[in-house]
XYZ file of C-alpha atoms in Angstrom:
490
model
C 89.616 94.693 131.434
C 88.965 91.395 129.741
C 92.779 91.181 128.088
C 94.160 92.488 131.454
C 92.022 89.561 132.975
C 93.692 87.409 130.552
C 97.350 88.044 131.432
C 96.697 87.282 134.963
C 95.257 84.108 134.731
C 96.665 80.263 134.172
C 100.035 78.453 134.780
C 103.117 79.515 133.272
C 103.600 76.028 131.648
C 101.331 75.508 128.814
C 100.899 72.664 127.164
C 102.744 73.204 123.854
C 105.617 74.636 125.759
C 107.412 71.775 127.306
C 109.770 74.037 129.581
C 110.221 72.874 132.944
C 109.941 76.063 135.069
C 110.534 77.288 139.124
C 106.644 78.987 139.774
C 105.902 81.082 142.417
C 103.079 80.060 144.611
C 99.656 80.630 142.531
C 98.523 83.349 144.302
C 101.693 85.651 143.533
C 101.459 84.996 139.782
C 98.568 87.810 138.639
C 100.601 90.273 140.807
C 104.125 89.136 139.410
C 102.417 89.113 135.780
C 101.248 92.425 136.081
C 104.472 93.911 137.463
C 105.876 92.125 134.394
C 104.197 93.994 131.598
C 104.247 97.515 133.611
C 108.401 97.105 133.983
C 108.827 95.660 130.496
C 106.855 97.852 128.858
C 108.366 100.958 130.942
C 111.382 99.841 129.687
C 110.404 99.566 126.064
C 109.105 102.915 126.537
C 112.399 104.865 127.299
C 114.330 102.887 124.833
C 111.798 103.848 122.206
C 111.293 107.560 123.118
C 114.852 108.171 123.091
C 114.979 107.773 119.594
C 112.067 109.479 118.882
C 112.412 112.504 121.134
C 115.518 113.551 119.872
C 114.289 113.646 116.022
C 112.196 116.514 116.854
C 114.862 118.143 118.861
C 117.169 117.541 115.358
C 116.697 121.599 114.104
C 117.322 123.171 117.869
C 120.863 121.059 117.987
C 121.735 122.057 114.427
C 121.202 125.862 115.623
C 122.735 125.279 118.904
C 125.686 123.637 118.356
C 125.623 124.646 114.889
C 125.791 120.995 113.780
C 126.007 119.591 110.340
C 123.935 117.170 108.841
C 126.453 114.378 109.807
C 126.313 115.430 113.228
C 122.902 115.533 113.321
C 122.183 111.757 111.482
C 125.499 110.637 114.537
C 122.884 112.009 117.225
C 120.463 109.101 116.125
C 122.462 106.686 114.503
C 125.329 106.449 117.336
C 122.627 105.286 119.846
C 121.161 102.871 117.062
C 124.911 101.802 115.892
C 125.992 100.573 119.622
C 122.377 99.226 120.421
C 122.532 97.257 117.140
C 125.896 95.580 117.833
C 125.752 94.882 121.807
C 121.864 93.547 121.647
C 122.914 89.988 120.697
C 125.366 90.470 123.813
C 122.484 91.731 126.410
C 120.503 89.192 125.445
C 123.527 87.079 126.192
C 124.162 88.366 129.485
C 120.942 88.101 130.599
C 120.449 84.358 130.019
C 123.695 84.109 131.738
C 124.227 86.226 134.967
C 120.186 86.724 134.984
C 118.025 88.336 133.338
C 116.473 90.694 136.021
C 120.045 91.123 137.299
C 120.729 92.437 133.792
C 118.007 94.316 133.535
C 118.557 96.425 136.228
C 122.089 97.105 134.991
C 121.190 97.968 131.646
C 118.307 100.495 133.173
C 121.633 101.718 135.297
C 123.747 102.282 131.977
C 120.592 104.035 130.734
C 120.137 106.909 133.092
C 123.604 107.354 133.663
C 123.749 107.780 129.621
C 120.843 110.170 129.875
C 122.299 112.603 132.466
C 125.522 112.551 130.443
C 123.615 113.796 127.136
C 121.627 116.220 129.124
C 125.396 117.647 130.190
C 126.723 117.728 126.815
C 128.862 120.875 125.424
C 129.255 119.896 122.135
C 127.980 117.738 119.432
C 130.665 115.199 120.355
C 130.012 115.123 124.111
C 126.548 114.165 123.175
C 127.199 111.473 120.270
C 129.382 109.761 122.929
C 126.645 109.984 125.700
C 124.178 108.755 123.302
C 126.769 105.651 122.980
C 126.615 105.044 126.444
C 122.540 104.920 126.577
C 122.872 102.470 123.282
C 124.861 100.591 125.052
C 122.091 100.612 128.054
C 119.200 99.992 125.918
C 121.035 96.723 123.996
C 120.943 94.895 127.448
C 117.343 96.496 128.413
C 115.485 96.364 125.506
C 115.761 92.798 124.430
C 115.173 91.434 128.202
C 111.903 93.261 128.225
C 110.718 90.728 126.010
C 112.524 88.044 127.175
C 110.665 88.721 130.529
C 106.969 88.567 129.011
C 107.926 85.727 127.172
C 108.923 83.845 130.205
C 106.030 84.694 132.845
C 103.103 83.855 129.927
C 102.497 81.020 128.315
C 101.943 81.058 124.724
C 98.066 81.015 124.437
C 98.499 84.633 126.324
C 101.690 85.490 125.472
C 100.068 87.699 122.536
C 97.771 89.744 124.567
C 100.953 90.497 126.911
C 103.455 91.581 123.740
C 100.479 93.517 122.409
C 100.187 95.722 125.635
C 104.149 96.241 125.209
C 103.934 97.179 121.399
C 100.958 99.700 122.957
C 103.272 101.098 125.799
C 106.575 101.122 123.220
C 103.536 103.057 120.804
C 103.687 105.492 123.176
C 106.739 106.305 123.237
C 106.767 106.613 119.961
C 103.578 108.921 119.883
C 104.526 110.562 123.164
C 108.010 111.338 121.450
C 107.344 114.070 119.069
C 105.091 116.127 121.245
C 107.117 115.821 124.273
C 110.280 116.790 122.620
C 108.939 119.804 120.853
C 107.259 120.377 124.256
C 110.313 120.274 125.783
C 112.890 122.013 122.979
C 110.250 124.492 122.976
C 109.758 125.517 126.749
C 112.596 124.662 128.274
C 115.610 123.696 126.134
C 116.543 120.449 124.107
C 118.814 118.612 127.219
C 115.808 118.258 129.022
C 114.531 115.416 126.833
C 117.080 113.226 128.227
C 116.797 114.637 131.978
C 113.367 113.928 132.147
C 114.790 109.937 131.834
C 116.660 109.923 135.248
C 113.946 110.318 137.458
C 111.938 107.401 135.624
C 114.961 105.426 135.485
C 115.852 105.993 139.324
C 111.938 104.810 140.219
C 112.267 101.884 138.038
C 115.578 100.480 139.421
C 114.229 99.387 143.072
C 110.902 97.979 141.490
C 112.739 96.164 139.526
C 114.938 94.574 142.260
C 111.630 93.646 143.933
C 108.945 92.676 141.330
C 110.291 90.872 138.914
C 111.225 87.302 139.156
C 114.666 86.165 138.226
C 115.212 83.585 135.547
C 117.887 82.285 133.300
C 118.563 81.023 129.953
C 119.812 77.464 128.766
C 123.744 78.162 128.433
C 125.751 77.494 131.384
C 128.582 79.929 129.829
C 129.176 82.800 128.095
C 130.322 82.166 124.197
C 132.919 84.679 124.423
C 134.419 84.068 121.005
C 130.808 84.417 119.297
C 130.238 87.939 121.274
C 133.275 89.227 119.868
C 133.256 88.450 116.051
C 129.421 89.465 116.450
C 129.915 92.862 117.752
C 132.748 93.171 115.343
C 130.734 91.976 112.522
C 127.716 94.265 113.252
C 130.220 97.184 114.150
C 131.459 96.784 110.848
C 128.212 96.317 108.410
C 126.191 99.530 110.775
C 129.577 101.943 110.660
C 129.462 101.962 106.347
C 126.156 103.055 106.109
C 126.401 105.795 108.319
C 129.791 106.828 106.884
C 128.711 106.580 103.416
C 127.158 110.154 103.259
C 130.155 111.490 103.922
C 132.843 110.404 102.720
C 131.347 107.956 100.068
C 130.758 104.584 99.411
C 133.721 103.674 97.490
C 136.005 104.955 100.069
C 138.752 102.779 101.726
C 137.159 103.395 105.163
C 133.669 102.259 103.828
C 134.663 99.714 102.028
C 136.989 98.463 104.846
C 134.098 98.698 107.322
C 132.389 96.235 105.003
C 134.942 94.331 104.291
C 135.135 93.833 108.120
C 131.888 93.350 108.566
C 131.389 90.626 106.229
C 134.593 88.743 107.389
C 133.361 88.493 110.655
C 130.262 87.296 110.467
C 131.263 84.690 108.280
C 133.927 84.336 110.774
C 131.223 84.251 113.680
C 128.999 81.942 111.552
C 131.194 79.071 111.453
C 132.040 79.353 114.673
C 128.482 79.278 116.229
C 128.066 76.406 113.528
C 130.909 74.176 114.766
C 133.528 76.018 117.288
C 131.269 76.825 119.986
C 130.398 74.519 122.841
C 127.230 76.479 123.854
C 126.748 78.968 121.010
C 124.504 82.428 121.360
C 122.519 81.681 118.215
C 121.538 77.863 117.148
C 121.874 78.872 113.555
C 119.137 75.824 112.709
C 116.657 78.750 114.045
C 117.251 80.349 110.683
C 115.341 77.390 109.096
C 112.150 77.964 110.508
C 110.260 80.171 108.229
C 108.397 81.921 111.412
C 112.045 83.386 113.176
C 113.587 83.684 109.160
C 110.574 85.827 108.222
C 110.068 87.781 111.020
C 113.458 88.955 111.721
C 114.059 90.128 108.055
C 110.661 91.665 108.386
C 112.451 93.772 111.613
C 114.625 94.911 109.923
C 113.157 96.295 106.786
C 110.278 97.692 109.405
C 112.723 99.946 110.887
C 114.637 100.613 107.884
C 111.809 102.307 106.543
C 110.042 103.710 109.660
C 113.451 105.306 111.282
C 113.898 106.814 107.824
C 111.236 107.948 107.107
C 110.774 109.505 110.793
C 114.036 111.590 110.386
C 112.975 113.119 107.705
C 109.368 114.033 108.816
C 110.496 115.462 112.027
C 112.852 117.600 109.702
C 109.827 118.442 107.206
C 107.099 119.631 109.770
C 109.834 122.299 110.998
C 112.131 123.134 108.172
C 109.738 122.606 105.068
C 106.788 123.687 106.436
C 107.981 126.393 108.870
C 106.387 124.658 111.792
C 107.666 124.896 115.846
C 109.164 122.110 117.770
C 106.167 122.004 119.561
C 103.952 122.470 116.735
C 105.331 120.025 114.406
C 105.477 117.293 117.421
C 101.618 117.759 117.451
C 100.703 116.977 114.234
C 102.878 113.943 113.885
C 100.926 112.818 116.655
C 98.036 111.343 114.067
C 100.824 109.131 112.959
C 102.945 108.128 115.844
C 99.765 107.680 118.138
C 98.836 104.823 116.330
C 100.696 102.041 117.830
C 99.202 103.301 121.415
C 95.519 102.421 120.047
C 96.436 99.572 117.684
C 99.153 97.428 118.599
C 97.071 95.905 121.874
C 94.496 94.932 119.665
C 96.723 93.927 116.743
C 98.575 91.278 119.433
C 95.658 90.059 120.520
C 93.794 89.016 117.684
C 97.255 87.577 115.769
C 96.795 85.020 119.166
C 93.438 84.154 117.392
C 94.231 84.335 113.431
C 98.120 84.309 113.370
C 101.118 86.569 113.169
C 101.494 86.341 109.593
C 97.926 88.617 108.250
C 98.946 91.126 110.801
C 102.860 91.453 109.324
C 101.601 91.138 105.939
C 98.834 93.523 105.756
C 100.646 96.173 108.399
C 103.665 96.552 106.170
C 101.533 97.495 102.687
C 99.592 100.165 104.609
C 103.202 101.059 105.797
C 104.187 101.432 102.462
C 101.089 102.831 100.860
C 100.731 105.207 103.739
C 104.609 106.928 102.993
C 104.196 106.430 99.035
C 101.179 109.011 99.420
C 103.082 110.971 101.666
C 105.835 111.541 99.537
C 103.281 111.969 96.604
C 102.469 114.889 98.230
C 105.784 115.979 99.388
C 106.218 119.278 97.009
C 106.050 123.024 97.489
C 102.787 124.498 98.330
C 101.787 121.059 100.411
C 99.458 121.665 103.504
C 99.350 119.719 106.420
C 95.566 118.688 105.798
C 96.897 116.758 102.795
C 99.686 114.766 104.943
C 97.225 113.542 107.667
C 95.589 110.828 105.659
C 98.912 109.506 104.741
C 100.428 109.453 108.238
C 96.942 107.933 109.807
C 97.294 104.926 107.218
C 101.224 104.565 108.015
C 100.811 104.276 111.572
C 98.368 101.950 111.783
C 100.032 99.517 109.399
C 103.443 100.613 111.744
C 101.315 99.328 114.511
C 100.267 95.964 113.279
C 103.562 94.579 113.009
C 105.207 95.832 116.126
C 103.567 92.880 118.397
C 103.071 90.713 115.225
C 107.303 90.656 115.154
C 108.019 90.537 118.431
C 104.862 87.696 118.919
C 106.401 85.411 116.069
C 109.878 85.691 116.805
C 109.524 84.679 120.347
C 107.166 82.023 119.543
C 109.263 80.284 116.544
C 111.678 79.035 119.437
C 111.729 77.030 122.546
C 111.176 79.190 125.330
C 114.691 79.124 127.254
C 115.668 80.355 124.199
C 113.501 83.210 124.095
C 116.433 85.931 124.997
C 118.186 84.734 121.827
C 115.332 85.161 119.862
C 114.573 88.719 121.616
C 118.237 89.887 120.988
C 118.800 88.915 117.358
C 115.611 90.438 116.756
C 116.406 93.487 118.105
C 119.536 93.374 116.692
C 118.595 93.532 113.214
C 115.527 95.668 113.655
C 118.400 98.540 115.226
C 120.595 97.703 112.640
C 117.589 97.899 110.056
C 116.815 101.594 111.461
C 120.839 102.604 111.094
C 120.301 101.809 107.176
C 117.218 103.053 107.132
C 118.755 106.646 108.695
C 121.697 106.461 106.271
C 119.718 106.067 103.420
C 117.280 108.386 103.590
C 119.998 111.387 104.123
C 122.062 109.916 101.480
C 119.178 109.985 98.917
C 117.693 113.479 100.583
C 121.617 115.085 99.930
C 121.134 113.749 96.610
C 118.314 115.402 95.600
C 118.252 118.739 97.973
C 119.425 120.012 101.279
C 119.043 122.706 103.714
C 119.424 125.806 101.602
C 115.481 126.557 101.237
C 112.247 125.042 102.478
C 111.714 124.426 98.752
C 115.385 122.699 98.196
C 114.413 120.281 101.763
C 111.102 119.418 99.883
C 113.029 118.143 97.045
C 115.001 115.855 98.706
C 112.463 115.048 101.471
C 110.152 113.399 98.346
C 112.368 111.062 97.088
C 113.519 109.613 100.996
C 109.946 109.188 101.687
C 109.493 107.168 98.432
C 112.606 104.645 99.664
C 110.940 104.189 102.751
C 108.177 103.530 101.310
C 110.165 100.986 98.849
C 111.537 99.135 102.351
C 108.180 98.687 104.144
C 106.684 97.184 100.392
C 109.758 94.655 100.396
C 109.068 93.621 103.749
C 105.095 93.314 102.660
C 106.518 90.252 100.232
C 108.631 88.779 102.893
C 105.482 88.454 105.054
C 103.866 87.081 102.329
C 106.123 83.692 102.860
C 105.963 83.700 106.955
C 103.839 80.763 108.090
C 100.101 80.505 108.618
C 98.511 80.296 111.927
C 98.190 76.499 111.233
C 101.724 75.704 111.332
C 102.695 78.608 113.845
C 100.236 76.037 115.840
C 102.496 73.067 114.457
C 105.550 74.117 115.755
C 104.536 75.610 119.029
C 103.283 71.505 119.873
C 106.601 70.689 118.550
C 108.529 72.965 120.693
C-alpha cells in the first residue's frame, strides 16, 4: 500500500526534470495516476501474453494445421518481425497526433488482429493476422511507457515502471497456463478471442482516463520512418529466413544487404537531413540509453529463445499436456509478477545498473543449468531450480530497462526512448527465435522425444550465451551516482 501511496502523491514536475507541463487540478492527479498504471500496464499485459500464449499453443497448431517448423517459428516471429519495425513509428505517432489518441488506435488494431487470428483457416491466415496485432502492439506497447513516464516524476517514476514490469510479468506467467488451459479445454483460437472482450473494455476507459499529451516534434519525419522500417524489415526478415533457406542465400543475404543500407541510409539522415528527426542520435552517447537498449535486446534474444523451446520441451520431450506443461513453467514465468515491483523500486534507491547486471547472470546461470540438464531421462524436479533462478534474474531487468532508458533522456523525449527500446528488445526476441531453431535443427528435430532433447540442449546453452553477454554490457551502464548526474542535467 506504501508504493501505491507513492505513485499517487507529488507534482508531476520534479525538480531534476525541467519539463514545462499542462497539470490537472491537484486533486485529479492520484486518480489520473492510478488510471495510468492500470491502462498501461493492461496494455503491456496483452502485448506480452500474446507472445507467450501462443508458444504453448505451438504443438496443437503443428497437429492442426499440420504446420512445419517454419510455420510454427512465422506464428511468433511475424508478430515480433512487424512489432520490431513499426515501434520506432508508434512511438512516432504518438508524440505527434497524441499519445492517448494513439493509444486507443493501436488497442483498436489489436483486437481487430485478435479476432482475425481466432478466425484463421490456415497457417497463413493466421501469420497474417498475427501481422496485423504486431502492427497494433508497435503503437501500444511503447506508449504504455511513454504514459508512466509522463504522469510521474522521476523520484517515483521507478515504483510506477516496476508495477508495469509486475503486470507485463503476468502476462508472461499467466501465458503458459492460460494457453494450455485454453488449447486444452476449448481449442487453440480461443487464446486470441479471449483478447476482444479486454480490448473492447479498455477502449472507452481509455478515451476517458487518461490524459492526452504530446511529444516535442511539431512534424512527422517521414523520410526517417521509412528507411527505419525498411532497415529493420530488412535486418529481422534474414534471421527468420535463415533456417530455411540458409544464410548464404541471395534472399538472406539481400535482406541484409537491405537492411544495412538503410540504416546507414536512415542514420545520416536523422544526423543531418532531418529538420525534426525521430531519434537525436547524440542519445547514443550516454552510456545509460547505449547500455540499456543493447541490454534489451540481448534480454529478449535469449528469453524469447529460450521460451520457444521450453514450451516445445515440457510437451514434446517430456510428454507433458498443454495444460500440464503451462503449469510447471509457471515457477519460471511467475517470477516477474512477484519480483519486478520490488526490483523497480529499489533500483529508484540503489540504481538501475546492480539490478541489470546481476538479473542477466542469474538469467544466464539459470538456462546454462537448464540445458545442463536437458538430456534423456531428465525429470521435471531437476528443471525447477533452474527455471526459479532464470525468472527471477528475467525479472530484475524488465523495470531496470525500461527505468534507465526512460530516464537517460529528457522527458518529451520519453516516446523516443520507449520506441527504440522496444524496438530492439522485439527485434532482439526475432534473433533470439531464429537462433535457437536454427541451432535446435542443427543438432535434432521432431522425430523422437530423445532427437528434440538433443537439439533442445544446445538452444538452451545459446540463450544462455545471450543473457551472459548482456551481463558484461551491464557491467559498463552507469552507477546510480551519475544516473543522478544526468537526471539534474536533463
Amino acid at each position: 500500500m506504501s508504493d501505491l501511496k507513492d505513485l499517487t502523491e507529488g507534482t508531476v514536475m520534479s525538480d531534476t526534470l525541467k519539463v514545462p507541463l499542462r497539470t490537472p487540478p491537484a486533486e485529479q492527479l492520484p486518480a489520473r495516476r492510478v488510471w495510468t498504471v492500470v491502462l498501461a500496464g493492461l496494455g503491456a499485459l496483452l502485448c506480452s501474453l500474446d507472445v507467450v500464449v501462443v508458444s504453448t499453443a505451438l504443438p496443437a497448431l503443428r497437429a492442426d494445421f499440420g504446420a512445419s517448423l517454419s510455420d510454427l517459428e512465422w506464428t511468433i516471429n511475424a508478430y515480433n518481425l512487424v512489432f520490431a519495425c513499426l515501434t520506432l513509428t508508434g512511438a512516432a505517432l504518438g508524440d505527434r497526433f497524441g499519445r492517448r489518441r494513439m493509444y486507443i488506435v493501436g488497442l483498436a488494431v489489436f483486437t481487430l488482429g485478435s479476432a482475425a487470428s481466432a478466425l484463421a483457416g490456415g497457417p497463413g491466415e493466421l501469420i497474417g493476422a498475427r501481422m496485423v496485432q504486431g502492427a497494433g502492439a508497435a503503437v501500444l506497447l511503447p506508449l504504455t511507457l511513454t504514459l508512466i513516464s509522463e504522469a510521474f516524476p522521476a523520484e517515483k517514476r521507478g515504483v510506477a515502471i516496476g508495477v508495469w514490469g509486475g503486470v507485463t510479468g503476468l502476462g508472461v506467467a499467466a501465458g503458459p497456463v492460460l494457453g494450455g488451459a485454453v488449447t486444452e479445454g476449448l481449442s487453440w483460437q480461443w487464446i486470441f478471442w479471449l483478447n476482444v472482450p479486454l480490448g473492447l473494455a479498455m477502449l472507452p476507459l481509455a478515451a476517458t482516463k487518461l490524459r492526452e499529451s504530446h511529444g516535442t516534434r511539431p512534424q512527422l519525419d517521414l523520410v526517417g520512418l521509412v528507411l527505419a522500417a525498411a532497415g529493420l524489415t530488412g535486418l529481422a526478415w534474414a534471421p527468420v529466413r535463415a533456417p530455411q533457406v540458409g544464410w548464404v542465400s541471395a534472399e538472406v543475404l539481400s535482406a541484409l544487404a537491405m537492411g544495412v543500407v538503410s540504416m546507414v541510409a536512415f542514420l545520416a539522415w536523422e544526423r543531418r537531413g532531418a529538420r525534426y528527426p525521430m531519434l537525436p542520435l547524440a542519445y547514443f552517447r550516454r552510456r545509460g540509453f547505449a547500455t540499456s537498449n543493447a541490454v534489451a535486446f540481448l534480454l529478449f534474444g535469449s528469453l524469447l529463445g529460450a521460451l520457444f523451446m521450453i514450451t516445445q520441451l515440457f510437451q514434446t520431450g517430456l510428454g507433458y499436456s498443454p495444460l500440464e506443461a503451462g503449469v510447471r513453467i509457471l515457477v519460471w514465468n511467475a517470477m516477474p509478477l512477484l519480483v519486478a515491483p520490488v526490483a523497480g523500486a529499489l533500483a529508484d534507491r540503489f540504481g538501475t545498473r546492480p539490478f541489470m547486471l546481476g538479473g542477466l547472470v542469474l538469467q544466464a546461470t539459470g538456462l546454462a543449468l537448464l540445458a545442463w540438464q536437458v538430456e534423456p531421462g531428465v525429470r521435471y524436479g531437476q528443471l525447477v531450480v533452474p527455471l526459479i533462478i532464470a525468472g527471477i534474474g528475467i525479472s530484475m531487468v524488465f523495470p531496470s530497462v525500461a527505468n534507465a532508458v526512460t530516464s537517460s533522456v529528457p522527458l518529451g523525449d520519453a516516446g523516443v526512448a520507449a520506441g527504440v527500446n522496444n524496438a530492439l528488445r522485439e527485434l532482439g526476441g526475432v534473433f533470439g527465435v531464429a537462433v535457437a531453431a536454427l541451432v535446435f535443427t542443427q543438432y535434432g528435430g521432431y522425430g523422437s522425444p530423445a532427437s528434440f532433447l538433443d537439439g533442445c540442449a544446445p538452444a538452451l546453452w545459446v540463450s544462455a550465451g545471450a543473457a551472459g553477454v548482456g551481463a558484461l554490457v551491464a557491467a559498463f551502464a552507469p552507477s546510480r551516482g551519475q544516473e543522478v548526474s544526468l537526471a539534474r542535467e536533463l
